[in-house]
Short mmCIF file of C-alpha atoms and ligand atoms in Angstrom, two decimals:
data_model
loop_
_atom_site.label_atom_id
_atom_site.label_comp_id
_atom_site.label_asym_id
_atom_site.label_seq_id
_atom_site.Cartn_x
_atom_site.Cartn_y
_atom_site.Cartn_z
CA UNK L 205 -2.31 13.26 9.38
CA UNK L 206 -1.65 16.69 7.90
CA UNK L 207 -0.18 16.62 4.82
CA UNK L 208 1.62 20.39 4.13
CA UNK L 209 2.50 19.72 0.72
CA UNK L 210 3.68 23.60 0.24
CA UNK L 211 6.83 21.91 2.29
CA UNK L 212 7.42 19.81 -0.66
CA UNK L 213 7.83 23.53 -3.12
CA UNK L 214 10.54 24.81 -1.04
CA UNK L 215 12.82 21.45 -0.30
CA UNK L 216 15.79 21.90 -2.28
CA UNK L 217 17.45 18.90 -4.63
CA UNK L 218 19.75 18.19 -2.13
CA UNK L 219 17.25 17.77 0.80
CA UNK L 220 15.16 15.00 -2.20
CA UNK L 221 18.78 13.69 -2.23
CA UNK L 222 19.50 12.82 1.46
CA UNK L 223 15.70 11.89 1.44
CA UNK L 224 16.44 9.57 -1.26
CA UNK L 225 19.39 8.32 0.31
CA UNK L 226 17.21 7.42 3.77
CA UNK L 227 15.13 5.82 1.70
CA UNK L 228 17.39 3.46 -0.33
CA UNK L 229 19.64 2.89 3.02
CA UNK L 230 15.85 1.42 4.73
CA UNK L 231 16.72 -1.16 2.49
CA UNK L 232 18.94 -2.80 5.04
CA UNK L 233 17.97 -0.92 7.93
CA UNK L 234 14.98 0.20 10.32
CA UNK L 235 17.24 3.32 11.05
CA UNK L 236 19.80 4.04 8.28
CA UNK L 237 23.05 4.87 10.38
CA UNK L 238 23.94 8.75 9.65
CA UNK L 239 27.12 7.92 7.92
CA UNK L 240 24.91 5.75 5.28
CA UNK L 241 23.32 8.25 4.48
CA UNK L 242 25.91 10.95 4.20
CA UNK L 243 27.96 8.19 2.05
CA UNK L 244 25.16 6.82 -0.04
CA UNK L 245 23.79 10.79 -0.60
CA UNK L 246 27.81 11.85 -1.18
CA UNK L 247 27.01 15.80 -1.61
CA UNK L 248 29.35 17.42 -2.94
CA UNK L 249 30.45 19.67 -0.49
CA UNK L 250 29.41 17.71 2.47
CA UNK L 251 26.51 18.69 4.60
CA UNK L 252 24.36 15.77 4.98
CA UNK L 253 23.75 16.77 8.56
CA UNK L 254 22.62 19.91 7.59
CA UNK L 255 20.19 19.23 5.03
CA UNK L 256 18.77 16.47 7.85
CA UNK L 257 18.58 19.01 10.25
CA UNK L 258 15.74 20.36 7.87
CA UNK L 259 14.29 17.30 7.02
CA UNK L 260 13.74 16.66 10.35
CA UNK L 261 12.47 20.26 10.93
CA UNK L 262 9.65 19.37 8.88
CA UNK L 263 9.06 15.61 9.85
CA UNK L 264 10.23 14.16 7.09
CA UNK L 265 12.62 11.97 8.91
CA UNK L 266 12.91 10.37 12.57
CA UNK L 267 15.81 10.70 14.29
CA UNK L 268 16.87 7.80 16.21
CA UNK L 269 19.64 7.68 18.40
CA UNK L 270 19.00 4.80 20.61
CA UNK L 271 21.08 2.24 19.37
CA UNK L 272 23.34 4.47 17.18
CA UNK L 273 22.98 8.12 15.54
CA UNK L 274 20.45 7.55 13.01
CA UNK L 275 17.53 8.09 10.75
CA UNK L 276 14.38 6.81 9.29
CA UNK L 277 11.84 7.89 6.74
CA UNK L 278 8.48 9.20 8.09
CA UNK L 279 5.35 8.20 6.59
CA UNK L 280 5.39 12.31 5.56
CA UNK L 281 8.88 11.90 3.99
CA UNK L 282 7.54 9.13 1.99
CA UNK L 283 4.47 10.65 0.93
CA UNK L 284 6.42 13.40 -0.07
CA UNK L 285 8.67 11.31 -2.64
CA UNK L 286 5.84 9.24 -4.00
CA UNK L 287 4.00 12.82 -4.60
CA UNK L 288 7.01 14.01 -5.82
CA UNK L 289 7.01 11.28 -8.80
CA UNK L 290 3.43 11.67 -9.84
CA UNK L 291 4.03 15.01 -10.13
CA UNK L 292 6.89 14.72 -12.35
CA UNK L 293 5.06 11.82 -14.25
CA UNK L 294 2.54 14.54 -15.09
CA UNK L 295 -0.64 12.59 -13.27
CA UNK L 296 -1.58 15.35 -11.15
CA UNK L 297 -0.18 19.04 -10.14
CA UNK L 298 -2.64 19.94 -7.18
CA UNK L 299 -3.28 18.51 -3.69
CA UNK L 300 -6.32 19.10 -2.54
CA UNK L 301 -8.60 18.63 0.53
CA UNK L 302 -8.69 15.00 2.57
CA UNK L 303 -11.83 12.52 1.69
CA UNK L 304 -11.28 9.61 3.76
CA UNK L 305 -9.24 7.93 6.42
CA UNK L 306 -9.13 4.59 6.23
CA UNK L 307 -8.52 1.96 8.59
CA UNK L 308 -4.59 1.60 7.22
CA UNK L 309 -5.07 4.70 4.72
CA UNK L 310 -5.19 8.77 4.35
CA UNK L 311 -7.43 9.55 0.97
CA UNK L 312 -6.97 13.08 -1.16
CA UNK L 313 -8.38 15.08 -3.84
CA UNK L 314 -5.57 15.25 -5.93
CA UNK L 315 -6.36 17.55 -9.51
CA UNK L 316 -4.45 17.43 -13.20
CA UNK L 317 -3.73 20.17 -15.51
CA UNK L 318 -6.89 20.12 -17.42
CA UNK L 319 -8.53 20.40 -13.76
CA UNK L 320 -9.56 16.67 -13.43
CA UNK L 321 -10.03 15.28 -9.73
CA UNK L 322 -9.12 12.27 -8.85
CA UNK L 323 -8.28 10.24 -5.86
CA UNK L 324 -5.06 9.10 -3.57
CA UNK L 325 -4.84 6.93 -1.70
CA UNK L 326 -1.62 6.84 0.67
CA UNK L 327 -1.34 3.49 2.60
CA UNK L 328 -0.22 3.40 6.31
CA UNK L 329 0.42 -0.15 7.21
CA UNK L 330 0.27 -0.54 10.74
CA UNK L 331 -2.00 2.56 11.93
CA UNK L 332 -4.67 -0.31 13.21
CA UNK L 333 -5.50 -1.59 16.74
CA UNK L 334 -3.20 -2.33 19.47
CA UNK L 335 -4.07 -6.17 18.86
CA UNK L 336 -3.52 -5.88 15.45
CA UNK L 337 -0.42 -3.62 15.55
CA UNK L 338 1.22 -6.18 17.84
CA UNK L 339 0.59 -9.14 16.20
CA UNK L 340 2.06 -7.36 13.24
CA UNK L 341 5.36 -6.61 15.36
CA UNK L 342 5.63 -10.00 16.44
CA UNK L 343 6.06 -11.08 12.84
CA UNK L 344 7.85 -7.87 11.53
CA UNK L 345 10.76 -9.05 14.51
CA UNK L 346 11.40 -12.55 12.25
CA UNK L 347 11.71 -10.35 9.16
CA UNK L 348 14.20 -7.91 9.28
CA UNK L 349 14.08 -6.58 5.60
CA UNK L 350 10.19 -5.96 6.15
CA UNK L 351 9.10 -2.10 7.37
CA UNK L 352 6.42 -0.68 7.43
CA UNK L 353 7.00 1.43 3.95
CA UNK L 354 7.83 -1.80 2.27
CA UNK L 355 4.47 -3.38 3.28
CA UNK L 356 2.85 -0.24 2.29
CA UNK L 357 3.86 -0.19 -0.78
CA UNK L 358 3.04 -3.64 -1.46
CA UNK L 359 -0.57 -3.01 -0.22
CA UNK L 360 -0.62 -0.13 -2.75
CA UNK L 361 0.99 -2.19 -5.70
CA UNK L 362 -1.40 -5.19 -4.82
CA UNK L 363 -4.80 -2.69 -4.58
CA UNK L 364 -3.58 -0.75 -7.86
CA UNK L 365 -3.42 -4.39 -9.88
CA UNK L 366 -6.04 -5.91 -8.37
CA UNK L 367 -8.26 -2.83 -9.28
CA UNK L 368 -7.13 -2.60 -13.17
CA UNK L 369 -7.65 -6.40 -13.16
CA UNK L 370 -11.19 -5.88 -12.53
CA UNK L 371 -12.13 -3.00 -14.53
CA UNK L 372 -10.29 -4.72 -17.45
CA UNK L 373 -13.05 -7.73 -16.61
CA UNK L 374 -16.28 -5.20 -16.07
CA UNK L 375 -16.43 -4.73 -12.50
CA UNK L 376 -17.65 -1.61 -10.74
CA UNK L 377 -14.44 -0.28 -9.79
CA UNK L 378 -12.32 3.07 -9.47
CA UNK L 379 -10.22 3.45 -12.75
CA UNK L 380 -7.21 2.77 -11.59
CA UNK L 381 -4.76 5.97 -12.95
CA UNK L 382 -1.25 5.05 -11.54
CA UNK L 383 0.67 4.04 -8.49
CA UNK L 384 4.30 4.64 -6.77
CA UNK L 385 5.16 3.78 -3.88
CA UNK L 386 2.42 3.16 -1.27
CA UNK L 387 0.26 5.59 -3.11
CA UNK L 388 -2.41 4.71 -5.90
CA UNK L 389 -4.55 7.34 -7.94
CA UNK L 390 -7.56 6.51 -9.10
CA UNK L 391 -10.69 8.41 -10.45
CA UNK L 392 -12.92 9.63 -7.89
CA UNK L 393 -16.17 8.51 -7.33
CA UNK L 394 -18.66 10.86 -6.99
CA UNK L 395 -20.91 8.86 -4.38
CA UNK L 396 -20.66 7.93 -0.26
CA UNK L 397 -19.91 4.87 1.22
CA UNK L 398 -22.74 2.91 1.94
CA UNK L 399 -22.87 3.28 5.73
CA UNK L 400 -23.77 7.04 5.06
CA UNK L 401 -26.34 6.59 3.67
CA UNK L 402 -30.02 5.96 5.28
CA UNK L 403 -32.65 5.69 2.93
CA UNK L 404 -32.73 3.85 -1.12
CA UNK L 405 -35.00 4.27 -3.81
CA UNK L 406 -34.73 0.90 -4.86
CA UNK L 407 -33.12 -1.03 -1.33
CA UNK L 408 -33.41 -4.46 -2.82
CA UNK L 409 -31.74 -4.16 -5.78
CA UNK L 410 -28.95 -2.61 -4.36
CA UNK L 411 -28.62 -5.65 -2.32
CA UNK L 412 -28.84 -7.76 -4.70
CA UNK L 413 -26.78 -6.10 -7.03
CA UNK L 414 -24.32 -5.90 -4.39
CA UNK L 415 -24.54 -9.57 -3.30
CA UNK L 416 -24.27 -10.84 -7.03
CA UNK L 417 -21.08 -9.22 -7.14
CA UNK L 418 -19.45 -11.00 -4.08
CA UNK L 419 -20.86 -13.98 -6.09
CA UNK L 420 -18.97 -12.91 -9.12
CA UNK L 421 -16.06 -12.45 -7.37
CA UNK L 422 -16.16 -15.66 -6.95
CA UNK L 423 -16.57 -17.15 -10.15
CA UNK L 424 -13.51 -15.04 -11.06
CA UNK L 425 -10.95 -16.68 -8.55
CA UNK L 426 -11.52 -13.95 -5.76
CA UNK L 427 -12.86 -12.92 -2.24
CA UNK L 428 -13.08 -9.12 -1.25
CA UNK L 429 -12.15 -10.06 2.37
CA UNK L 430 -13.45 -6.56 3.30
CA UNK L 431 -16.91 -6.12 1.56
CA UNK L 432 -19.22 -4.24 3.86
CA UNK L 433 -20.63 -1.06 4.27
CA UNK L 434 -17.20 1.00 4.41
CA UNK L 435 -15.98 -0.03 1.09
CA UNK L 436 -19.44 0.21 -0.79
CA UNK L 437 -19.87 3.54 -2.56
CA UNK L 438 -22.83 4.66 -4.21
CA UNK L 439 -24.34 7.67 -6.11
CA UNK L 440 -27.31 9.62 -6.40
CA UNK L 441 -28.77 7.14 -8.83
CA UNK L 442 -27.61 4.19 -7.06
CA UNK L 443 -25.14 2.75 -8.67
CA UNK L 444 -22.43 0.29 -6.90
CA UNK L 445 -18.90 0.73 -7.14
CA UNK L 446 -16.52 -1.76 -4.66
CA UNK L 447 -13.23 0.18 -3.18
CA UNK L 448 -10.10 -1.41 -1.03
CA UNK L 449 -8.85 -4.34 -2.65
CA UNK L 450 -5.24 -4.87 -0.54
CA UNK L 451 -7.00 -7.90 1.75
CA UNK L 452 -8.53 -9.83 -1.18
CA UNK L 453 -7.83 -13.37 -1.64
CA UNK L 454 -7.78 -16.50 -3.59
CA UNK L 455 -11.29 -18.62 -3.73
CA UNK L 456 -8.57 -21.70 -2.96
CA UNK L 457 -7.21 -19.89 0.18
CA UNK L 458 -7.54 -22.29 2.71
CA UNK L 459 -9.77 -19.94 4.56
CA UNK L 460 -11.92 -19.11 1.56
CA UNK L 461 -15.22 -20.48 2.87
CA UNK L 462 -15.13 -18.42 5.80
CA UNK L 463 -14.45 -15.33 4.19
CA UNK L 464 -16.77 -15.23 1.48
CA UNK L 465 -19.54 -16.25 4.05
CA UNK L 466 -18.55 -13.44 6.63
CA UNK L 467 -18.60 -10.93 3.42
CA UNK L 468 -21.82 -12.55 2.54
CA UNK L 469 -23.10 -12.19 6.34
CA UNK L 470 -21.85 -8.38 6.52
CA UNK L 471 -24.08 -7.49 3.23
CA UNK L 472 -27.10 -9.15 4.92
CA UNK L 473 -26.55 -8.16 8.69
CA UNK L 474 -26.59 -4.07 7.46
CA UNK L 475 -29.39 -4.14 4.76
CA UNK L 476 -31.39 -6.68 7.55
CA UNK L 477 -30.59 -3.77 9.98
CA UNK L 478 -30.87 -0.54 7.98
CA UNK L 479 -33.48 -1.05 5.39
CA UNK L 480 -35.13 -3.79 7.00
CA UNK L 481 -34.77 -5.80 4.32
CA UNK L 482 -36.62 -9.16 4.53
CA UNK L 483 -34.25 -11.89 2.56
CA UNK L 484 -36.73 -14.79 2.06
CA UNK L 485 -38.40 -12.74 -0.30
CA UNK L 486 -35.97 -10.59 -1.92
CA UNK L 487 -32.82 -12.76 -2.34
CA UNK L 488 -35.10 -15.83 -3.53
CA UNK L 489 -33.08 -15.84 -7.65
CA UNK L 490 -29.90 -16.17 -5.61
CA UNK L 491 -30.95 -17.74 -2.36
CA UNK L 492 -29.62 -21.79 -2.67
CA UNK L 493 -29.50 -22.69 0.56
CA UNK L 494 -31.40 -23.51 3.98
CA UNK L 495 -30.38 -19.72 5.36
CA UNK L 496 -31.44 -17.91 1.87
CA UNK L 497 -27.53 -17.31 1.70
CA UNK L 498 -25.48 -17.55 -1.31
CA UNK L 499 -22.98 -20.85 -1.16
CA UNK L 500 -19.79 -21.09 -2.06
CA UNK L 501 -19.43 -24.83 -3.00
CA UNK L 502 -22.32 -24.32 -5.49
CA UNK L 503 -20.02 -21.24 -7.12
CA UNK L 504 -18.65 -22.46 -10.10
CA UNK L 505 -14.89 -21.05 -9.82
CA UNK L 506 -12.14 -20.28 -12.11
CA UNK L 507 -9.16 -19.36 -9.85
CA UNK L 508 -5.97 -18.12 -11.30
CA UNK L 509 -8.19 -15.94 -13.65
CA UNK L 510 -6.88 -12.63 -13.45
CA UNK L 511 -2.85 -13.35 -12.68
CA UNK L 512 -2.18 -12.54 -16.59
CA UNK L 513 -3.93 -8.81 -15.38
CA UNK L 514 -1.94 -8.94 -11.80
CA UNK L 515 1.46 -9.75 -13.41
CA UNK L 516 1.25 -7.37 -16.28
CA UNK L 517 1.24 -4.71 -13.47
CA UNK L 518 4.01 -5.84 -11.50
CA UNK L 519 2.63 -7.46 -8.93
CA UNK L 520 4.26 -10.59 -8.27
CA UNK L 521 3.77 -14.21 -6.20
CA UNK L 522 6.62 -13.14 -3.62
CA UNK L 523 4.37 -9.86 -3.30
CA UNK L 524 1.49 -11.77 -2.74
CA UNK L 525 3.04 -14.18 -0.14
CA UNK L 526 4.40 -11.61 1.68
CA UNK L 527 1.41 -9.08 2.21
CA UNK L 528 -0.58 -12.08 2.83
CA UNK L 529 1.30 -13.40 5.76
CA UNK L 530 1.43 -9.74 7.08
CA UNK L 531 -2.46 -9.28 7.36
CA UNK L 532 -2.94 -12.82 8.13
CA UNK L 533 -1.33 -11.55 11.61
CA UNK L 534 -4.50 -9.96 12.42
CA UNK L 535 -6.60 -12.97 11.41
CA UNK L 536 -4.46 -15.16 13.79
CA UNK L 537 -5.13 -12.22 16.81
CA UNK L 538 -8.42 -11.19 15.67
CA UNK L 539 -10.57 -13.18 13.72
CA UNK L 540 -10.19 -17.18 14.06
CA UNK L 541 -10.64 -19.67 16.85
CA UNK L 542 -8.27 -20.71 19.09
CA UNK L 543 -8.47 -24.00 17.43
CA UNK L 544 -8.22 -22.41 13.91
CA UNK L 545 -5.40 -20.03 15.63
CA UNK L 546 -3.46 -23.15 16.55
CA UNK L 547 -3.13 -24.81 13.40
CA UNK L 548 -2.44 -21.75 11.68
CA UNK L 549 0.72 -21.09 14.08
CA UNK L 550 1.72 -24.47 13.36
CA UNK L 551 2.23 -23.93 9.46
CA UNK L 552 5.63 -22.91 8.76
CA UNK L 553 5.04 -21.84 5.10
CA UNK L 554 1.89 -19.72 4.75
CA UNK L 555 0.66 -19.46 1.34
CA UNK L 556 -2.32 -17.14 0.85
CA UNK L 557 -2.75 -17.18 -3.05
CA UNK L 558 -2.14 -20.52 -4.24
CA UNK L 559 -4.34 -20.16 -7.10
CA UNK L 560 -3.44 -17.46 -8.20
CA UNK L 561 0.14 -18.59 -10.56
CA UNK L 562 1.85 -14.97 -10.52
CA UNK L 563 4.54 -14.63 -12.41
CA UNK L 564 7.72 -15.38 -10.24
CA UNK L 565 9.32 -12.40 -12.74
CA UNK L 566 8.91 -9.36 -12.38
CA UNK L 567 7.16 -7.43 -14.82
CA UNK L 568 8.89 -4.13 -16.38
CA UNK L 569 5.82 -1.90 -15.39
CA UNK L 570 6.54 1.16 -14.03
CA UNK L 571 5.23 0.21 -10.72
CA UNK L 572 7.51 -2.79 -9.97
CA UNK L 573 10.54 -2.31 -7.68
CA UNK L 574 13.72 -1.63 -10.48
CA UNK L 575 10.69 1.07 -11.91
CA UNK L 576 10.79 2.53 -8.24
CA UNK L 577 14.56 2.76 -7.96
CA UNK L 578 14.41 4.44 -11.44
CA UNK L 579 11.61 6.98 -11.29
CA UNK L 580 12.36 10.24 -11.70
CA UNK L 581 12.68 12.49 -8.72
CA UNK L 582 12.57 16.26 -10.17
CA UNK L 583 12.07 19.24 -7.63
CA UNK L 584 8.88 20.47 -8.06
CA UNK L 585 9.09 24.98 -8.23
CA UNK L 586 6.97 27.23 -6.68
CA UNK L 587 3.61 26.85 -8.23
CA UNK L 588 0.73 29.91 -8.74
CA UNK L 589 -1.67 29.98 -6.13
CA UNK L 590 -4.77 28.86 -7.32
CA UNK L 591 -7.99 27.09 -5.81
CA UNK L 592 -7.49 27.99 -2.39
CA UNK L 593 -8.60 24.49 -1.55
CA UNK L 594 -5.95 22.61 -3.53
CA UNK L 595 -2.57 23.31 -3.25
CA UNK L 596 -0.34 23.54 -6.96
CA UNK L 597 2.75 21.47 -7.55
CA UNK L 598 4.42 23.16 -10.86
CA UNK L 599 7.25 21.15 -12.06
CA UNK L 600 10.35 22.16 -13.65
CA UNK L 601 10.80 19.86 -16.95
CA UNK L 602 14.11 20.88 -17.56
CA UNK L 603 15.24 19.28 -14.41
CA UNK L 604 13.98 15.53 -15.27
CA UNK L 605 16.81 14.05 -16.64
CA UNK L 606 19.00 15.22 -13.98
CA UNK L 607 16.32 13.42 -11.51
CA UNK L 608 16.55 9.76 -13.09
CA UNK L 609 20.83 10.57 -12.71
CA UNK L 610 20.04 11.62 -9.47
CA UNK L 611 17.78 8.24 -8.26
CA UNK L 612 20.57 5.72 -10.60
CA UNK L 613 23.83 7.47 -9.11
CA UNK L 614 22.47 7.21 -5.74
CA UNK L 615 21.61 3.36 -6.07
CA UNK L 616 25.01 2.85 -7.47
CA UNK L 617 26.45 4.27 -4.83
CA UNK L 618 24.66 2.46 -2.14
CA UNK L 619 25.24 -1.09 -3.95
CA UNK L 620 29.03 0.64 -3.67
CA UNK L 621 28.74 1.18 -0.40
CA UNK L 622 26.67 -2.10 0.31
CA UNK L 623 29.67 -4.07 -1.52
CA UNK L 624 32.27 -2.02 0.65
CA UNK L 625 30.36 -3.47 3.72
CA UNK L 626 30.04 -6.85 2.84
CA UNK L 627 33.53 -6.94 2.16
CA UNK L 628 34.65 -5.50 5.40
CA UNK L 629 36.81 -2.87 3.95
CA UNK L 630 35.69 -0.28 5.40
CA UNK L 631 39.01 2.51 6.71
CA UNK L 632 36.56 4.62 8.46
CA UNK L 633 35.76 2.91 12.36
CA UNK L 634 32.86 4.73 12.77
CA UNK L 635 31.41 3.58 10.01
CA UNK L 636 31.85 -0.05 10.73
CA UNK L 637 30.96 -0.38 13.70
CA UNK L 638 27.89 1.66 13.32
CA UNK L 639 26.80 -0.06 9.65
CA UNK L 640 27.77 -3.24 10.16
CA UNK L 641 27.92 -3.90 14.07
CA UNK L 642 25.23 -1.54 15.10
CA UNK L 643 22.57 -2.08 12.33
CA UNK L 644 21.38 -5.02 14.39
CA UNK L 645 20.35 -7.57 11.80
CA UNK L 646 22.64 -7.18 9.42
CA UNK L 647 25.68 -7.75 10.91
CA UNK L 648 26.84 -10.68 8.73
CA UNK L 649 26.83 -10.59 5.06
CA UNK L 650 24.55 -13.23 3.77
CA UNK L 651 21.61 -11.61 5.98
CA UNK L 652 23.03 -8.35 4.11
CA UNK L 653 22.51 -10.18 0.78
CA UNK L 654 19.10 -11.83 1.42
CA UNK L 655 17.45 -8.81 2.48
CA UNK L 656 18.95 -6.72 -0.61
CA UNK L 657 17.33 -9.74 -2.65
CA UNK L 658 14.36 -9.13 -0.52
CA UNK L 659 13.63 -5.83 -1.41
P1 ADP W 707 -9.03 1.78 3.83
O1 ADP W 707 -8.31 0.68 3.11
O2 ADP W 707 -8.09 2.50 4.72
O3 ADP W 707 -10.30 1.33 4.49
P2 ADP W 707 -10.60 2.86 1.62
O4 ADP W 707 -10.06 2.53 0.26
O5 ADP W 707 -11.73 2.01 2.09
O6 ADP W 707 -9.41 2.86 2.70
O7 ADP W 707 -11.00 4.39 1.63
C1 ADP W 707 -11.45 5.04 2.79
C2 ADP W 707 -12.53 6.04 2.45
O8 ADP W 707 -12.06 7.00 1.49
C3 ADP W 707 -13.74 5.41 1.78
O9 ADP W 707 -14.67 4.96 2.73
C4 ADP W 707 -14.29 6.54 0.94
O10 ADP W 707 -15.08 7.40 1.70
C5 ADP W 707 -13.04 7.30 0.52
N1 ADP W 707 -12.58 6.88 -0.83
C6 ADP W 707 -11.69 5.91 -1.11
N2 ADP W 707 -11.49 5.78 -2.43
C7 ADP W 707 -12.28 6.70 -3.01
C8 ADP W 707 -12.53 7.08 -4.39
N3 ADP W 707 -11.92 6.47 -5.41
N4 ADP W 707 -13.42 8.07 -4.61
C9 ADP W 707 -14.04 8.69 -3.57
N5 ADP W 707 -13.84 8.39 -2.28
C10 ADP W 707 -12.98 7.41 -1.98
MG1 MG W 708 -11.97 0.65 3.56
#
């Protein structure tokens, strides 16, 4: 996806406003009926529809009209806040060029003052398979206060603690810089993934260096989930680092066995394949079983090991439960037996980190939702041209404190308006009916309050 950030120089405060306002009213709704907006953004002089008019212009917003005359964020619009905040929170002033695509995930060169690159990472839940996109739907359809931005961010808040967990215990990871939203920055590694590259000085000690880690994963409570050749990067002189953390789980998952033995598999399957790596003789130190694999009943285990790391960054057991029944979708279309597929339709209460005792709390880190409602949304000026490559994002300090007013009179005027509507007391007709009657699922008021809670 192209991602114009010189758009994000020339939107005014009032178009961050209204943008804000979509944002906060996707709280409660898929689409955010117009009048929500226009009552939770309250310009001054009017002119919501105007300023949405030029949100839309540049794809920051959907309209939708189907039901009732609406609007939604776009994956762009919400990009464009969550840039909008590191910028302001000084942890980068430059976009540059794009370095990846993921599977669920666009990744930038993104520069600081002092002319440091790092990474970003903007997750896209849902860009995946048909399959997988419609198992997803199926479950989204019993959740009405889930969306696809609130399951991005929690894949971004989940990879960003996950990865400060590890480097705080040694492993080979990104250094995890900051995240908001469903975007993380991290340092960037200067390497490939594995599956570019075709020949290795020293093939077997990558493997092994690689395999020992899924092993000490392990011992520290956790399976990658993902580990293959994708999310393996290394440099000129070899050296591992392990990427994508969003699908990792706990060694007492009740799927555990399987996925630490596919990750092993994947490991063995591309070295077997690309550097014809023969693993009776090379894996022998680690090898303690009949197939030369690494086992996980003889892994010692320690589960629950990093949730004092997790929780200090915000991410919380409710997180955790909910991304986990998300990508366990795919798993039930994609990856397990119809026998396996059966039982796991016939739990009712899917718990994918039981070992893992996450503070029910949450945390005060800046990452954590209240932190998101709070951050500070200043309007970024028109910054020098510079590296043609990048593009600058200059802010205007001056304007920070009227940001954070900006983001807290805003929510306090859409828990106003949220109150109004669970009271009924609404004057204006076309507001009720198209808030409370047309919004779909939240037409009564406990659903109203449960998803607010949800959020
Ligand atoms: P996804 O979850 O969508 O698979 P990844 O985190 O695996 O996303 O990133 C996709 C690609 O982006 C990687 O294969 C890699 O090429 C690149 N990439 C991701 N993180 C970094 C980083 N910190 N430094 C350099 N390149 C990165
Ligand atoms: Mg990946």
């Amino acid at each position: 996806m192209k991602l114009d950030v010189d758009v994000l120089r020339y939107l005014s405060k009032d178009d961050f406003r209204v943008l804000t306002a979509v944002e906060m009213g996707m709280r409660n709704h898929e689409i955010v009926p117009s009048d929500l907006i226009g009552r939770i953004a309250s310009l001054k002089h009017g002119g919501t529809y105007k300023v949405l008019k030029n949100l839309l212009k540049h794809k920051l917003v959907h309209h939708d009209s189907s039901k009732y005359d609406g609007f939604r964020l776009t994956y762009l619009g919400y990009d464009f806040l969550a840039i909008k905040t590191m910028v302001n929170r000084g942890v980068f002033t430059a976009v540059g060029r794009q370095i990846g695509v993921g599977k669920e995930s666009d990744i930038f060169e993104v520069s600081n003052e002092d002319g440091t690159v790092m990474a970003m990472k903007l997750h896209r839940l849902g860009r995946t398979s048909f399959r997988a996109v419609k198992s997803k739907r199926d479950y989204l359809r019993h959740r009405s206060s889930f969306n696809w931005l609130y399951l991005s961010r929690l894949a971004a808040l989940k990879e960003f603690a996950f990865m400060k967990a590890l480097e705080e215990h040694g492993f080979p990871v990104p250094n995890a810089v900051d995240c908001n939203r469903h975007c993380v920055v991290m340092s960037l590694i200067q390497g490939y993934p594995l599956v570019q590259v075709k020949q290795l000085q020293n093939p077997e000690t990558v493997f092994e260096t690689i395999i020992g880690l899924v092993v000490r994963l392990a011992e520290h409570g956790l399976i990658h989930c993902d580990f293959n050749e994708f999310n393996i990067m290394i440099d000129d002189d070899e050296k591992v680092t392990m990427i994508d953390f969003p699908q990792m789980v706990s060694v007492s998952h009740r799927n555990a066995q399987m996925y630490f033995d596919r990750d092993i598999e994947c490991i063995f399957k591309f070295f077997g394949k690309r550097f014809n790596l023969s693993f009776e003789e090379c894996s022998d130190d680690i090898d303690d079983d009949e197939s030369s694999r690494p086992s996980f009943s003889s892994i010692t285990k320690t589960a629950g090991f990093l949730d004092k790391e997790l929780a200090a960054s915000g991410f919380t057991r409710k997180d955790e439960d909910d991304i986990q029944k998300f990508i366990e979708g795919d798993v039930e279309d994609d990856d397990v037996s119809d026998d396996e597929h059966d039982s796991e339709l016939s739990q009712t209460n899917i718990k994918g980190f039981d070992s893992l005792h996450l503070d029910q709390e949450e945390s005060t880190s800046r990452c954590n939702e209240e932190g998101q409602v709070v951050e500070n949304l200043q309007s970024p000026e028109v910054g020098q041209s510079g590296d043609p490559e990048s593009q600058n994002l200059s802010s205007n300090e001056g304007d920070e404190n009227d940001d954070t007013e900006l983001v807290k009179s805003l929510a306090k005027q859409r828990r106003r308006v949220m109150a109004a509507a669970r009271k009924g007391h609404h004057k204006n007709s076309t507001s009720r009916n198209s808030y409370k009657d047309k919004g779909g699922k939240s037409s009564n008021n406990s659903k109203i309050q449960k998803q607010l809670a949800s959020w």
